[in-house]
Structure formats: C-alpha cells, structure tokens
Coordinates of C-alpha atoms in Angstrom, one line a residue:
X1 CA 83.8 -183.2 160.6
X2 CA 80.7 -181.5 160.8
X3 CA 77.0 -182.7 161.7
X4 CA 73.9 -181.3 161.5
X5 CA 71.5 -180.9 163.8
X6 CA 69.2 -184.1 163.0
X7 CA 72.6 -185.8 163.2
X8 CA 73.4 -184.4 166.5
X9 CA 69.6 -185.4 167.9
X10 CA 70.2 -189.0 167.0
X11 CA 73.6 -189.7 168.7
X12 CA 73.6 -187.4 171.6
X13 CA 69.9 -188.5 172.9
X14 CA 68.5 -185.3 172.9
X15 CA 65.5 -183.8 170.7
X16 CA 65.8 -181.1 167.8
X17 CA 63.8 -179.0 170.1
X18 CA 66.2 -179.4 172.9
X19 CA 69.1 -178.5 170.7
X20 CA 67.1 -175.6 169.0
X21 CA 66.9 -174.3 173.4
X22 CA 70.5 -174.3 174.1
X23 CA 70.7 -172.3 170.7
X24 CA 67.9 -169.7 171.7
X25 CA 69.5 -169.7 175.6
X26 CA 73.3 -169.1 174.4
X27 CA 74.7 -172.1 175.8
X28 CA 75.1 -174.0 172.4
X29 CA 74.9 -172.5 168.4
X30 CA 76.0 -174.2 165.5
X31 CA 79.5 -172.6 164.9
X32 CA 79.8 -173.6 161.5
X33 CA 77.3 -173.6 157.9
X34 CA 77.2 -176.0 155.2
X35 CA 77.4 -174.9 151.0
X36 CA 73.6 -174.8 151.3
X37 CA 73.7 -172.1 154.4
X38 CA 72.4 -174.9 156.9
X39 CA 74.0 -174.4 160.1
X40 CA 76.3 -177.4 161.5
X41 CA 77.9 -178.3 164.7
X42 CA 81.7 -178.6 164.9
X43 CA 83.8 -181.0 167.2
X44 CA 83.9 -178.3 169.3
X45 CA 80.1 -177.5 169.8
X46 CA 79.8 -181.4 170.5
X47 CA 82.3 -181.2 173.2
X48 CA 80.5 -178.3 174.4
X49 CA 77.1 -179.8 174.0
X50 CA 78.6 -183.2 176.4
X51 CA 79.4 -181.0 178.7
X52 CA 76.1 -179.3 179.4
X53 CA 74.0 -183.0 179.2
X54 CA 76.9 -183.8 181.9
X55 CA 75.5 -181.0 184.2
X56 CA 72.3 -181.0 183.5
X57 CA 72.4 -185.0 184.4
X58 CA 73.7 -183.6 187.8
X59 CA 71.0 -181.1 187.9
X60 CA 72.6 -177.7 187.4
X61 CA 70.0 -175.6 185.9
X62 CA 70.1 -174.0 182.1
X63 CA 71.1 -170.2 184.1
X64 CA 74.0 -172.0 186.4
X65 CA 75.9 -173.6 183.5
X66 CA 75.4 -170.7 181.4
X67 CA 77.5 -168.7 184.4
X68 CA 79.7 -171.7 184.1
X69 CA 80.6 -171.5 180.9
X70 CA 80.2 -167.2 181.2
X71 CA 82.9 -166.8 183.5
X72 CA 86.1 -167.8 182.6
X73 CA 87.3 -167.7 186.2
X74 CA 84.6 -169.7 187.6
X75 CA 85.9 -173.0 189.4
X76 CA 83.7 -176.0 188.2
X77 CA 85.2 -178.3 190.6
X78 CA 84.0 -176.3 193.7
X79 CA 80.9 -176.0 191.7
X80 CA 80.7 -179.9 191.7
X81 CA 81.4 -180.1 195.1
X82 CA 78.8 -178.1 196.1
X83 CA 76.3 -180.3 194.3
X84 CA 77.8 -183.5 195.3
X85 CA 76.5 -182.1 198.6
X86 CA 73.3 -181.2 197.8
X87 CA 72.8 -184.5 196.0
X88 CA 74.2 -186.5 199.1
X89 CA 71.5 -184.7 201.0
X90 CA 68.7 -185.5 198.8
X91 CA 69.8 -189.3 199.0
X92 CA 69.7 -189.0 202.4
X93 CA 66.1 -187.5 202.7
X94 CA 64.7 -189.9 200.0
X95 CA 66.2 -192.6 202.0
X96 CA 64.2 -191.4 205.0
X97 CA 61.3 -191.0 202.7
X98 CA 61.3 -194.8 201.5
X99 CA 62.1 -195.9 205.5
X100 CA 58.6 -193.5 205.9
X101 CA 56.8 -195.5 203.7
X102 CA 58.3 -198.7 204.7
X103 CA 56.8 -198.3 208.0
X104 CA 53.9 -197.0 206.9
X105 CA 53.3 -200.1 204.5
X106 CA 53.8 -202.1 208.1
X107 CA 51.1 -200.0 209.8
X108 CA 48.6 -200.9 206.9
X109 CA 49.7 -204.4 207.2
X110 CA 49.1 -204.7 210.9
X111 CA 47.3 -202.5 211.8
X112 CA 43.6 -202.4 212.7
X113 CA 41.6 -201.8 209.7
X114 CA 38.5 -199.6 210.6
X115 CA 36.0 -198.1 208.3
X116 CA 35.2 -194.7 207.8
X117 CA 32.5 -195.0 210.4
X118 CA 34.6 -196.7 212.8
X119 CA 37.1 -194.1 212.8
X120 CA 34.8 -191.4 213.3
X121 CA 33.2 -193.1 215.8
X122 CA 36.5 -194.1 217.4
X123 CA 38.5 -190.8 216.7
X124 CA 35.9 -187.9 216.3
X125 CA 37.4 -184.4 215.4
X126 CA 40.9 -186.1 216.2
X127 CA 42.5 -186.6 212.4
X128 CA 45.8 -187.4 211.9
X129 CA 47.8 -185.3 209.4
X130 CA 50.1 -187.4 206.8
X131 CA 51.6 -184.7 206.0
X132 CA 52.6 -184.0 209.9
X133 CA 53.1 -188.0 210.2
X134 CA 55.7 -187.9 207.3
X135 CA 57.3 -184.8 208.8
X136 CA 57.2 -187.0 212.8
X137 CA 58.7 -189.7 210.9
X138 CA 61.3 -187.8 209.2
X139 CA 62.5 -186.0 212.7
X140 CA 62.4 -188.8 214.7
X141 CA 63.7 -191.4 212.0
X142 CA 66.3 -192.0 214.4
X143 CA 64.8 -192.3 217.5
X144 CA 63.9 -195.8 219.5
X145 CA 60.7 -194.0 221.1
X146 CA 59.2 -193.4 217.8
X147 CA 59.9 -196.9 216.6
X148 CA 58.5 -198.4 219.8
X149 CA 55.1 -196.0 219.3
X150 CA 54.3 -197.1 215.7
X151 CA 55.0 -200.7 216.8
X152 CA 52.5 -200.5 219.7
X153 CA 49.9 -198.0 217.9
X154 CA 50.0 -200.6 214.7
X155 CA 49.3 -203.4 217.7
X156 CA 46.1 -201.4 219.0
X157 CA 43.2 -203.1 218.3
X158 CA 39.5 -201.0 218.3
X159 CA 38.9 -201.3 221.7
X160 CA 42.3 -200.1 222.6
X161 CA 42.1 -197.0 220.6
X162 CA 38.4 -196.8 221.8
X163 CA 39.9 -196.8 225.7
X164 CA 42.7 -194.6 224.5
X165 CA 40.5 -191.7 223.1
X166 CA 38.2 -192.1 225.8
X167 CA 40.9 -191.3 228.4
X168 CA 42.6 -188.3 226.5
X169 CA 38.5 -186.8 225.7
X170 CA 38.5 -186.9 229.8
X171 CA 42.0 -185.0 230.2
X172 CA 41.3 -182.6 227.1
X173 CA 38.1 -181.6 229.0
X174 CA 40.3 -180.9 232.3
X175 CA 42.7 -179.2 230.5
X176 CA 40.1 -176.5 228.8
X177 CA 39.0 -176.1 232.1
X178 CA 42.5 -175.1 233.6
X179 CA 43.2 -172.9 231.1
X180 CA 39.1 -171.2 231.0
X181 CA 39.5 -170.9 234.5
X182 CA 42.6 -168.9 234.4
X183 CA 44.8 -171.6 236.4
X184 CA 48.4 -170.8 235.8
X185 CA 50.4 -173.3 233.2
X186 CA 52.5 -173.8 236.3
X187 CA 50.4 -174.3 238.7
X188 CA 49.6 -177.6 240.7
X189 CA 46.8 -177.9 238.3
X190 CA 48.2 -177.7 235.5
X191 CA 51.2 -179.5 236.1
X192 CA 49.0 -182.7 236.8
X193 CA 47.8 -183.0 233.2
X194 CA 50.9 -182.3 231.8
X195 CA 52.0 -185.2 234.1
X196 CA 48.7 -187.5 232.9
X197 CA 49.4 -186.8 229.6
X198 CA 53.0 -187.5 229.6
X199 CA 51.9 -190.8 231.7
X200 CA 49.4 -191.4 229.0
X201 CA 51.9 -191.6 226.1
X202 CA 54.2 -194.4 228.0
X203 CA 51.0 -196.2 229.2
X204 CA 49.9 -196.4 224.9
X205 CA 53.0 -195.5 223.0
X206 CA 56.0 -195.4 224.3
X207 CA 58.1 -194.4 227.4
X208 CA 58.3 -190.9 227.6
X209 CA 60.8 -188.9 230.0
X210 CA 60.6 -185.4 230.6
X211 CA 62.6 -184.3 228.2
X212 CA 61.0 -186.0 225.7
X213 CA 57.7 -184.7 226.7
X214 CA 59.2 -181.1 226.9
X215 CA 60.4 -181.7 223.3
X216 CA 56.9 -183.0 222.2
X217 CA 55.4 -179.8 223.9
X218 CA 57.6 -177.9 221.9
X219 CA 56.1 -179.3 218.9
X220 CA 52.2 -178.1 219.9
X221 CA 53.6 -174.7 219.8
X222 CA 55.9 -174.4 216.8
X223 CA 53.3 -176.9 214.3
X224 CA 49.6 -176.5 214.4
X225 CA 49.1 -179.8 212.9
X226 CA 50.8 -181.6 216.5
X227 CA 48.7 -180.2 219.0
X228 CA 45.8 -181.1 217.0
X229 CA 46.1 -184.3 217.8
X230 CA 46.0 -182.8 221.2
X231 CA 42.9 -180.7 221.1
X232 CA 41.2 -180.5 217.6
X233 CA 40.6 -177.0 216.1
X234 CA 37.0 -176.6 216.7
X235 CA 37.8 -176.8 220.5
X236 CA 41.0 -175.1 220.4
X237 CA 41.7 -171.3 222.5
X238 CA 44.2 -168.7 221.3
X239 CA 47.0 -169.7 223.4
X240 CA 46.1 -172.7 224.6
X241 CA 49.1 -174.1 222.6
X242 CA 51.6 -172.2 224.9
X243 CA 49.8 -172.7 227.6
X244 CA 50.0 -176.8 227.2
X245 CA 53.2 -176.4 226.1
X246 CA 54.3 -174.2 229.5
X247 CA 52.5 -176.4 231.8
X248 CA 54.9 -179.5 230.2
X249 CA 58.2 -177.7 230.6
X250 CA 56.5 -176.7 234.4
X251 CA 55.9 -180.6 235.5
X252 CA 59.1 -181.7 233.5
X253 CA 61.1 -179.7 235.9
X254 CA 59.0 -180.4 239.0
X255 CA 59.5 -184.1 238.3
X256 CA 63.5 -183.7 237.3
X257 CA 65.1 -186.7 238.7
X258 CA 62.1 -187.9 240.5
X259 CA 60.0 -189.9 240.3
X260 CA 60.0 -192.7 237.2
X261 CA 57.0 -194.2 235.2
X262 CA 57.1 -197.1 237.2
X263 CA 56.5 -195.0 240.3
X264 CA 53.6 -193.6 238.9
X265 CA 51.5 -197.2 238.2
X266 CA 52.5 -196.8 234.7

C-alpha cells in the first residue's frame, strides 16, 4: 500500500512540514507517485521514517542519522551505546539538579527571610552567585560537609549572619593588609588568617580540615565567583586570589596532623 503524505502526518504524529524536512534533508522522500503525479510513501519509506522518529526520540540529531543511514558499514548498536551513555549522564546531572533545588526549596523554607535592605545591610558588596551555588551544590552533592553547611547557614538567624560578616570584614581587612604589605603567603602572618578563616568556616558552617580548606582555596583561584564571597571585587588585588589561596595550602601543611578544631576553641 501506499499513503500520502497527509496520511502519513496523521498516523505517525508528525507534521506535513516535518515530513516535507526529512524530504529536503535526504533522510526520507516519497519513493513512489500516484496516477495524478502526487508523490506517496511506500512500506518501505514508513519503515524508514520509524526508524528516524526512533532516534530522534533518543536525541541523535538530523546530520548523525543521516551518517547512520549514509554508511552502510556504520554499527548502530555502538552508536546506541554511546548514547545510552550520554543519556545516563544527563539523568544523572538532572538528578543532581532536582536534589539542588530540593535543598534550595529547604533554604527558602527555613531560612531567614530578610529584605532587600536587610541583606545589604547585613551582607554589603558580599553577593552570592546562584549560578556558583548551583555549580558548589553540584560538586559537593556528595559531601557530608556541604550538607552540614546549608543545614547550619539555613539555621542562621540575622544576628548570626550580622556576627558572621562582622568577623570575616575584620579578617578581610588583615588579609589586604598582609598581602599590601608585601608579607609572604607563607609567612607567620599569613598563615594565621588562613588558619582564622579555616577556623571561621567550622565555627559557622561546617568542620573544615585542612584538606578541605586547601581544596576550598583551590576554588578562589580556579572560579572568580568563590573568592568573591571571600573578598568582593571592588576590594579585590591582582593576585590576591593566589596569594589566599598559597597562604591556605602554607597553614594546611604547618598544621598537618596537629592540632584539631577543638584545640583551637572552636
């Protein structure tokens, strides 16, 4: 039998002008033509025509299952394979995504709510990138510290965050001084703030080892958007970045297997 295209629209779920692209693109022509000259589609072009809704439903693009179909040699099970990857990843991610927003729904839910004049008044220059949050969340989705710091920063109320900022303003103002006064990043200098601030995070977020303060170090450095929540741009110095960042890995390995958080008064 042989259908026309109006007939092939209806039962296949796809529009005239969606058939009339395949036709244009070479993936799919009407192979045969009634009495009239109108052009039909054979068994054959419908078989055809299943298979590209099947791949495009799996998200091959127009080009890749042209190439498919092009190269007689080609090995569409591999080809599958290779998306049932990709799609396994992209679950995975949007999984991490809807976890994101789960906890970010939690936050709005428990957290203090503060006006826009509140927050300035409470966080200043300080802003904190969603885009960098959903990228913190997404690194660390795994990570007990990170759960424990948005379940103690959701708990904050004003005047904790007030206390909070007012303590790192104090040690953001020592550290511009280190740095404008030419003390080395691994100096005794130096290595105290990196040791306040890492003291700082387990006093208001979450216990934070060395090596998890060298690794959030890392992050000032390699993402702009981190160590502004540091030092905000408008007080920032080329390679002040580094420099925080150097004075970290510096007191990480002074304090290696030292002392502990307790030690310290945390």
């Amino acid at each position: 039998m042989s259908y026309s295209v109006g007939q092939v629209s209806a039962f296949a779920g796809v529009t005239v002008r969606t058939l009339h692209h395949y036709d244009k693109a070479g993936l799919l022509s009407p192979s045969e033509r009634s009495p009239a000259g109108y052009r039909l589609y054979s068994e054959a072009d419908l078989v055809r025509l299943q298979q590209i809704l099947f791949y495009r439903e799996l998200g091959f693009s127009l080009d890749e299952i042209a190439a498919i179909f092009k190269d007689p040699q080609a090995n569409p099970l591999e080809r599958l394979r290779s998306r049932q990857r990709q799609l396994s990843e992209e679950i995975a991610r949007l999984q991490r995504l809807a976890e994101v927003a789960e906890r970010a729904i939690e936050v709005q839910k428990t957290g203090v709510s503060l006006t826009p004049q509140e927050r300035f008044e409470v966080f200043g220059e300080i802003t904190f990138d969603l885009s960098y949050a959903t990228a913190a969340e997404l690194k660390w989705a795994h990570s007990e510290g990170q759960r424990e710091a948005m379940a103690r920063a959701a708990a904050h109320t004003k005047e904790d965050w007030r206390r909070l900022m007012g303590e790192s303003a104090v040690w953001r103002a020592e550290l511009l001084a280190a740095f404008d006064e030419g003390e080395p990043s691994d100096g005794e200098r130096a290595m105290d703030l990196a040791e306040e601030h890492r003291l700082h995070i387990s006093r208001w977020f979450t216990s934070c080892p060395p090596d998890m303060h060298r690794r959030i170090a890392d992050d000032f450095v390699a993402d702009s958007r981190a160590f502004a929540l540091v030092v905000p741009p408008s007080q920032q110095r080329p390679g002040l970045a580094a420099y925080t960042c150097k004075a970290v890995h510096a007191n990480a390995a002074r304090h290696a297997g030292g002392r502990t958080d307790s030690e310290e008064g945390r």
